[in-house]
Amino acid sequence: MTLATTATTTQPISTVTIGVDTHSQLHHAAVLDQHGLLLGDRQFTTDIAGYQELLDWAASFGIINAAGVECTGSYGAGLTRHLLAAGIEVVEVNRGHRLTRSRSGKNDAIDAEAAARKVMSGECSSPAKDTTGAVEAIRNLHLLRDSAVKSRAAALVQLRDVLVTAPTGMRERFDAKTLEGKATQARALRPDMSRLDEPEHAVKYVLRELGRRIFNLTAEINATEKHITKLVEAVAPTTIALPQVGPITVAQLLITAGQNIERFPSEAAFARLCGVAPIPVSSGKTHRMRLHRGGNRRANRAIYLVTICRLRYDPRSQAYRDRKRTQGHSSADAIRSLKRFVTRELYYPLKKDLLRLR
């Protein structure tokens, strides 16, 4: 009697990396294996069905290791949320380098493959922002306030310009000291609607409508700021308690950091994102540092406003500025150093508040 033996062989499990070039209507995805070999690329629609189809297609090649997605905060936000809900690690991928595009060309397939290779090489390793919590709600409210502020500023400028060319007798009636006060006076005008062919009544009508627009936008801004303040106080009570740090400033910093602040390995990385990391600019006999001009400019502006307010009201900041001046530095040098200190002081309370939400 002979014994038959059967040999079993195990097939190694393949892991794959996804790269996605995002657009408003279609996403282009590419899949690479663990050796960097391109396994395929396809386009998918930007809806739930398309997201699930992309996920199923990529999973057919092997176990998904990670996904590199461009524009996770805009075009790729929906896909990012879908992948995170499925337990896939999503890495935020920056736009391709200009030198790379000039060498390899540019199309959706090339960009998607490049996104996957950036994840595999470690060039891009920052997790995508979490857009499923209170910080995303704050971002939307902040966006509404920003647009209203810009519209009100434009309306105030138009009001001023119309008053410059208004008939002399009418212009003298607007004796308020500020443009906001003049807008309030303009709301009380009563043009004759049957005589709009006359410049005087046409100007009255324009001024009244601009005054009403400014009033309505101001009411919208105030109402939105109340909602933002309420949310910020609930999300970041430690940060908003810092001196000269208001709710709009904290809202901008929350938006910049994202709800998953663990994306930043250190406060130095957060400072780099905010554009307040020092870099050397020495040459010849000069030895000095400056803040690099990259990063999120809105966050940079928020930190600058905190710094300027502290130079006016905070004795510690005033003493530091005076000490820098006695050492031969300029006020601008002192402000640059203070911005870096303010960023460090803001980072740790911000991190504490956001980790509390996890």
PDB file of C-alpha atoms in Angstrom, residues 105-284:
ATOM      1  CA  GLY A 105       4.019  65.108 -18.572  1.00  0.00           C
ATOM      2  CA  LYS A 106       0.676  65.524 -16.909  1.00  0.00           C
ATOM      3  CA  ASN A 107      -2.656  63.765 -17.126  1.00  0.00           C
ATOM      4  CA  ASP A 108      -5.026  62.169 -14.647  1.00  0.00           C
ATOM      5  CA  ALA A 109      -3.426  58.711 -14.862  1.00  0.00           C
ATOM      6  CA  ILE A 110       0.083  60.110 -14.300  1.00  0.00           C
ATOM      7  CA  ASP A 111      -1.079  62.218 -11.350  1.00  0.00           C
ATOM      8  CA  ALA A 112      -2.884  59.271  -9.729  1.00  0.00           C
ATOM      9  CA  GLU A 113       0.166  57.018 -10.087  1.00  0.00           C
ATOM     10  CA  ALA A 114       2.409  59.776  -8.708  1.00  0.00           C
ATOM     11  CA  ALA A 115       0.113  60.129  -5.682  1.00  0.00           C
ATOM     12  CA  ALA A 116       0.460  56.432  -4.909  1.00  0.00           C
ATOM     13  CA  ARG A 117       4.253  56.539  -5.326  1.00  0.00           C
ATOM     14  CA  LYS A 118       4.507  59.502  -2.939  1.00  0.00           C
ATOM     15  CA  VAL A 119       2.773  57.436  -0.276  1.00  0.00           C
ATOM     16  CA  MET A 120       4.982  54.388  -0.881  1.00  0.00           C
ATOM     17  CA  SER A 121       8.203  56.424  -0.801  1.00  0.00           C
ATOM     18  CA  GLY A 122       7.207  58.278   2.366  1.00  0.00           C
ATOM     19  CA  GLU A 123       7.393  61.655   0.632  1.00  0.00           C
ATOM     20  CA  CYS A 124       3.807  62.259   1.781  1.00  0.00           C
ATOM     21  CA  SER A 125       2.908  60.794   5.163  1.00  0.00           C
ATOM     22  CA  SER A 126       0.482  63.249   6.791  1.00  0.00           C
ATOM     23  CA  PRO A 127      -2.943  61.747   7.496  1.00  0.00           C
ATOM     24  CA  ALA A 128      -5.871  63.483   5.829  1.00  0.00           C
ATOM     25  CA  LYS A 129      -7.953  65.913   7.865  1.00  0.00           C
ATOM     26  CA  ASP A 130     -10.906  64.501   9.751  1.00  0.00           C
ATOM     27  CA  THR A 131     -13.950  66.332   8.348  1.00  0.00           C
ATOM     28  CA  THR A 132     -16.640  64.498  10.294  1.00  0.00           C
ATOM     29  CA  GLY A 133     -16.693  66.479  13.551  1.00  0.00           C
ATOM     30  CA  ALA A 134     -17.278  69.885  15.094  1.00  0.00           C
ATOM     31  CA  VAL A 135     -14.209  71.435  13.451  1.00  0.00           C
ATOM     32  CA  GLU A 136     -15.768  70.894  10.031  1.00  0.00           C
ATOM     33  CA  ALA A 137     -18.921  72.651  11.273  1.00  0.00           C
ATOM     34  CA  ILE A 138     -16.776  75.566  12.438  1.00  0.00           C
ATOM     35  CA  ARG A 139     -15.075  75.682   9.031  1.00  0.00           C
ATOM     36  CA  ASN A 140     -18.386  76.042   7.228  1.00  0.00           C
ATOM     37  CA  LEU A 141     -19.587  78.805   9.551  1.00  0.00           C
ATOM     38  CA  HIS A 142     -16.235  80.566   9.239  1.00  0.00           C
ATOM     39  CA  LEU A 143     -16.539  80.408   5.457  1.00  0.00           C
ATOM     40  CA  LEU A 144     -19.961  82.076   5.626  1.00  0.00           C
ATOM     41  CA  ARG A 145     -18.631  84.833   7.875  1.00  0.00           C
ATOM     42  CA  ASP A 146     -15.630  85.464   5.618  1.00  0.00           C
ATOM     43  CA  SER A 147     -17.796  85.898   2.527  1.00  0.00           C
ATOM     44  CA  ALA A 148     -20.141  88.264   4.397  1.00  0.00           C
ATOM     45  CA  VAL A 149     -17.207  90.345   5.661  1.00  0.00           C
ATOM     46  CA  LYS A 150     -15.796  90.667   2.137  1.00  0.00           C
ATOM     47  CA  SER A 151     -19.195  91.606   0.712  1.00  0.00           C
ATOM     48  CA  ARG A 152     -19.724  94.241   3.425  1.00  0.00           C
ATOM     49  CA  ALA A 153     -16.280  95.713   2.797  1.00  0.00           C
ATOM     50  CA  ALA A 154     -17.057  95.956  -0.934  1.00  0.00           C
ATOM     51  CA  ALA A 155     -20.421  97.612  -0.206  1.00  0.00           C
ATOM     52  CA  LEU A 156     -18.797 100.156   2.123  1.00  0.00           C
ATOM     53  CA  VAL A 157     -16.254 101.052  -0.561  1.00  0.00           C
ATOM     54  CA  GLN A 158     -19.053 101.482  -3.103  1.00  0.00           C
ATOM     55  CA  LEU A 159     -20.962 103.699  -0.661  1.00  0.00           C
ATOM     56  CA  ARG A 160     -17.914 105.878  -0.192  1.00  0.00           C
ATOM     57  CA  ASP A 161     -17.363 106.162  -3.950  1.00  0.00           C
ATOM     58  CA  VAL A 162     -20.990 107.094  -4.625  1.00  0.00           C
ATOM     59  CA  LEU A 163     -20.827 109.808  -1.960  1.00  0.00           C
ATOM     60  CA  VAL A 164     -17.730 111.291  -3.614  1.00  0.00           C
ATOM     61  CA  THR A 165     -19.663 112.001  -6.811  1.00  0.00           C
ATOM     62  CA  ALA A 166     -23.060 112.701  -5.198  1.00  0.00           C
ATOM     63  CA  PRO A 167     -24.652 116.176  -5.548  1.00  0.00           C
ATOM     64  CA  THR A 168     -23.080 118.616  -3.113  1.00  0.00           C
ATOM     65  CA  GLY A 169     -26.208 119.292  -1.109  1.00  0.00           C
ATOM     66  CA  MET A 170     -26.829 115.606  -0.567  1.00  0.00           C
ATOM     67  CA  ARG A 171     -23.228 114.829   0.318  1.00  0.00           C
ATOM     68  CA  GLU A 172     -23.260 117.406   3.104  1.00  0.00           C
ATOM     69  CA  ARG A 173     -26.145 115.579   4.831  1.00  0.00           C
ATOM     70  CA  PHE A 174     -23.894 112.601   5.606  1.00  0.00           C
ATOM     71  CA  ASP A 175     -22.068 113.962   8.647  1.00  0.00           C
ATOM     72  CA  ALA A 176     -21.331 110.629  10.370  1.00  0.00           C
ATOM     73  CA  LYS A 177     -17.656 110.057  11.154  1.00  0.00           C
ATOM     74  CA  THR A 178     -17.474 106.455   9.915  1.00  0.00           C
ATOM     75  CA  LEU A 179     -18.636 104.652   6.801  1.00  0.00           C
ATOM     76  CA  GLU A 180     -20.862 102.449   8.959  1.00  0.00           C
ATOM     77  CA  GLY A 181     -22.527 105.570  10.310  1.00  0.00           C
ATOM     78  CA  LYS A 182     -22.999 106.947   6.808  1.00  0.00           C
ATOM     79  CA  ALA A 183     -24.554 103.626   5.799  1.00  0.00           C
ATOM     80  CA  THR A 184     -27.073 103.988   8.635  1.00  0.00           C
ATOM     81  CA  GLN A 185     -27.931 107.495   7.420  1.00  0.00           C
ATOM     82  CA  ALA A 186     -28.274 106.230   3.851  1.00  0.00           C
ATOM     83  CA  ARG A 187     -30.949 103.714   4.906  1.00  0.00           C
ATOM     84  CA  ALA A 188     -33.224 106.616   5.853  1.00  0.00           C
ATOM     85  CA  LEU A 189     -33.232 108.158   2.361  1.00  0.00           C
ATOM     86  CA  ARG A 190     -36.548 108.282   0.483  1.00  0.00           C
ATOM     87  CA  PRO A 191     -35.998 108.456  -3.276  1.00  0.00           C
ATOM     88  CA  ASP A 192     -38.893 109.206  -5.617  1.00  0.00           C
ATOM     89  CA  MET A 193     -39.164 106.001  -7.616  1.00  0.00           C
ATOM     90  CA  SER A 194     -40.955 107.803 -10.437  1.00  0.00           C
ATOM     91  CA  ARG A 195     -38.011 110.182 -10.909  1.00  0.00           C
ATOM     92  CA  LEU A 196     -35.080 107.765 -11.116  1.00  0.00           C
ATOM     93  CA  ASP A 197     -34.125 109.335 -14.433  1.00  0.00           C
ATOM     94  CA  GLU A 198     -32.871 112.300 -12.368  1.00  0.00           C
ATOM     95  CA  PRO A 199     -29.339 111.827 -10.945  1.00  0.00           C
ATOM     96  CA  GLU A 200     -30.302 113.046  -7.469  1.00  0.00           C
ATOM     97  CA  HIS A 201     -33.027 110.448  -6.946  1.00  0.00           C
ATOM     98  CA  ALA A 202     -30.950 107.732  -8.615  1.00  0.00           C
ATOM     99  CA  VAL A 203     -28.127 108.456  -6.150  1.00  0.00           C
ATOM    100  CA  LYS A 204     -30.597 108.376  -3.256  1.00  0.00           C
ATOM    101  CA  TYR A 205     -31.867 104.981  -4.389  1.00  0.00           C
ATOM    102  CA  VAL A 206     -28.324 103.565  -4.749  1.00  0.00           C
ATOM    103  CA  LEU A 207     -27.261 104.873  -1.343  1.00  0.00           C
ATOM    104  CA  ARG A 208     -30.374 103.513   0.353  1.00  0.00           C
ATOM    105  CA  GLU A 209     -29.913 100.043  -1.158  1.00  0.00           C
ATOM    106  CA  LEU A 210     -26.232  99.992  -0.248  1.00  0.00           C
ATOM    107  CA  GLY A 211     -27.119 101.043   3.296  1.00  0.00           C
ATOM    108  CA  ARG A 212     -29.662  98.230   3.553  1.00  0.00           C
ATOM    109  CA  ARG A 213     -27.173  95.731   2.138  1.00  0.00           C
ATOM    110  CA  ILE A 214     -24.546  96.766   4.690  1.00  0.00           C
ATOM    111  CA  PHE A 215     -27.088  96.526   7.524  1.00  0.00           C
ATOM    112  CA  ASN A 216     -28.184  93.016   6.485  1.00  0.00           C
ATOM    113  CA  LEU A 217     -24.593  91.810   6.047  1.00  0.00           C
ATOM    114  CA  THR A 218     -23.645  93.195   9.460  1.00  0.00           C
ATOM    115  CA  ALA A 219     -26.572  91.334  11.018  1.00  0.00           C
ATOM    116  CA  GLU A 220     -25.477  88.141   9.230  1.00  0.00           C
ATOM    117  CA  ILE A 221     -21.889  88.546  10.429  1.00  0.00           C
ATOM    118  CA  ASN A 222     -22.959  89.119  14.043  1.00  0.00           C
ATOM    119  CA  ALA A 223     -25.300  86.125  14.031  1.00  0.00           C
ATOM    120  CA  THR A 224     -22.675  83.844  12.495  1.00  0.00           C
ATOM    121  CA  GLU A 225     -20.031  85.010  14.976  1.00  0.00           C
ATOM    122  CA  LYS A 226     -22.349  84.071  17.848  1.00  0.00           C
ATOM    123  CA  HIS A 227     -22.659  80.544  16.474  1.00  0.00           C
ATOM    124  CA  ILE A 228     -18.877  80.309  15.928  1.00  0.00           C
ATOM    125  CA  THR A 229     -18.174  81.550  19.460  1.00  0.00           C
ATOM    126  CA  LYS A 230     -20.532  78.982  20.965  1.00  0.00           C
ATOM    127  CA  LEU A 231     -18.915  76.117  19.042  1.00  0.00           C
ATOM    128  CA  VAL A 232     -15.347  77.293  19.722  1.00  0.00           C
ATOM    129  CA  GLU A 233     -16.010  77.600  23.458  1.00  0.00           C
ATOM    130  CA  ALA A 234     -17.291  74.019  23.469  1.00  0.00           C
ATOM    131  CA  VAL A 235     -14.472  72.591  21.332  1.00  0.00           C
ATOM    132  CA  ALA A 236     -11.432  74.576  22.555  1.00  0.00           C
ATOM    133  CA  PRO A 237     -12.087  76.079  26.020  1.00  0.00           C
ATOM    134  CA  THR A 238      -8.400  75.935  27.018  1.00  0.00           C
ATOM    135  CA  THR A 239      -7.172  77.722  23.888  1.00  0.00           C
ATOM    136  CA  ILE A 240      -9.750  80.512  23.954  1.00  0.00           C
ATOM    137  CA  ALA A 241      -8.808  81.272  27.575  1.00  0.00           C
ATOM    138  CA  LEU A 242      -5.332  82.425  26.502  1.00  0.00           C
ATOM    139  CA  PRO A 243      -4.716  86.206  26.553  1.00  0.00           C
ATOM    140  CA  GLN A 244      -5.571  88.168  23.384  1.00  0.00           C
ATOM    141  CA  VAL A 245      -6.944  85.052  21.686  1.00  0.00           C
ATOM    142  CA  GLY A 246     -10.501  85.504  20.388  1.00  0.00           C
ATOM    143  CA  PRO A 247     -13.032  83.018  19.010  1.00  0.00           C
ATOM    144  CA  ILE A 248     -12.413  83.908  15.343  1.00  0.00           C
ATOM    145  CA  THR A 249      -8.665  83.386  15.816  1.00  0.00           C
ATOM    146  CA  VAL A 250      -9.215  80.028  17.515  1.00  0.00           C
ATOM    147  CA  ALA A 251     -11.682  79.038  14.790  1.00  0.00           C
ATOM    148  CA  GLN A 252      -9.051  79.680  12.111  1.00  0.00           C
ATOM    149  CA  LEU A 253      -6.421  77.687  14.011  1.00  0.00           C
ATOM    150  CA  LEU A 254      -8.855  74.782  14.453  1.00  0.00           C
ATOM    151  CA  ILE A 255      -9.585  74.834  10.728  1.00  0.00           C
ATOM    152  CA  THR A 256      -5.876  74.872   9.899  1.00  0.00           C
ATOM    153  CA  ALA A 257      -4.984  72.055  12.300  1.00  0.00           C
ATOM    154  CA  GLY A 258      -8.009  69.871  11.626  1.00  0.00           C
ATOM    155  CA  GLN A 259      -9.798  67.781  14.220  1.00  0.00           C
ATOM    156  CA  ASN A 260      -7.085  65.086  14.130  1.00  0.00           C
ATOM    157  CA  ILE A 261      -4.218  67.273  15.317  1.00  0.00           C
ATOM    158  CA  GLU A 262      -2.073  64.163  15.805  1.00  0.00           C
ATOM    159  CA  ARG A 263      -1.221  64.703  12.127  1.00  0.00           C
ATOM    160  CA  PHE A 264       1.500  66.998  13.463  1.00  0.00           C
ATOM    161  CA  PRO A 265       4.341  65.123  15.181  1.00  0.00           C
ATOM    162  CA  SER A 266       5.493  68.268  17.003  1.00  0.00           C
ATOM    163  CA  GLU A 267       4.747  71.925  17.546  1.00  0.00           C
ATOM    164  CA  ALA A 268       7.552  72.702  15.080  1.00  0.00           C
ATOM    165  CA  ALA A 269       5.558  70.966  12.335  1.00  0.00           C
ATOM    166  CA  PHE A 270       2.509  73.050  13.251  1.00  0.00           C
ATOM    167  CA  ALA A 271       4.642  76.199  13.141  1.00  0.00           C
ATOM    168  CA  ARG A 272       5.832  75.213   9.682  1.00  0.00           C
ATOM    169  CA  LEU A 273       2.243  74.847   8.494  1.00  0.00           C
ATOM    170  CA  CYS A 274       1.404  78.292   9.926  1.00  0.00           C
ATOM    171  CA  GLY A 275       4.360  79.922   8.158  1.00  0.00           C
ATOM    172  CA  VAL A 276       6.225  80.917  11.326  1.00  0.00           C
ATOM    173  CA  ALA A 277       9.149  78.477  11.233  1.00  0.00           C
ATOM    174  CA  PRO A 278      12.505  80.309  11.113  1.00  0.00           C
ATOM    175  CA  ILE A 279      14.881  79.626   8.232  1.00  0.00           C
ATOM    176  CA  PRO A 280      18.440  80.980   7.791  1.00  0.00           C
ATOM    177  CA  VAL A 281      19.014  83.799   5.285  1.00  0.00           C
ATOM    178  CA  SER A 282      22.667  84.506   6.025  1.00  0.00           C
ATOM    179  CA  SER A 283      25.016  85.658   3.295  1.00  0.00           C
ATOM    180  CA  GLY A 284      28.562  86.949   3.553  1.00  0.00           C
TER     181      GLY A 284
END
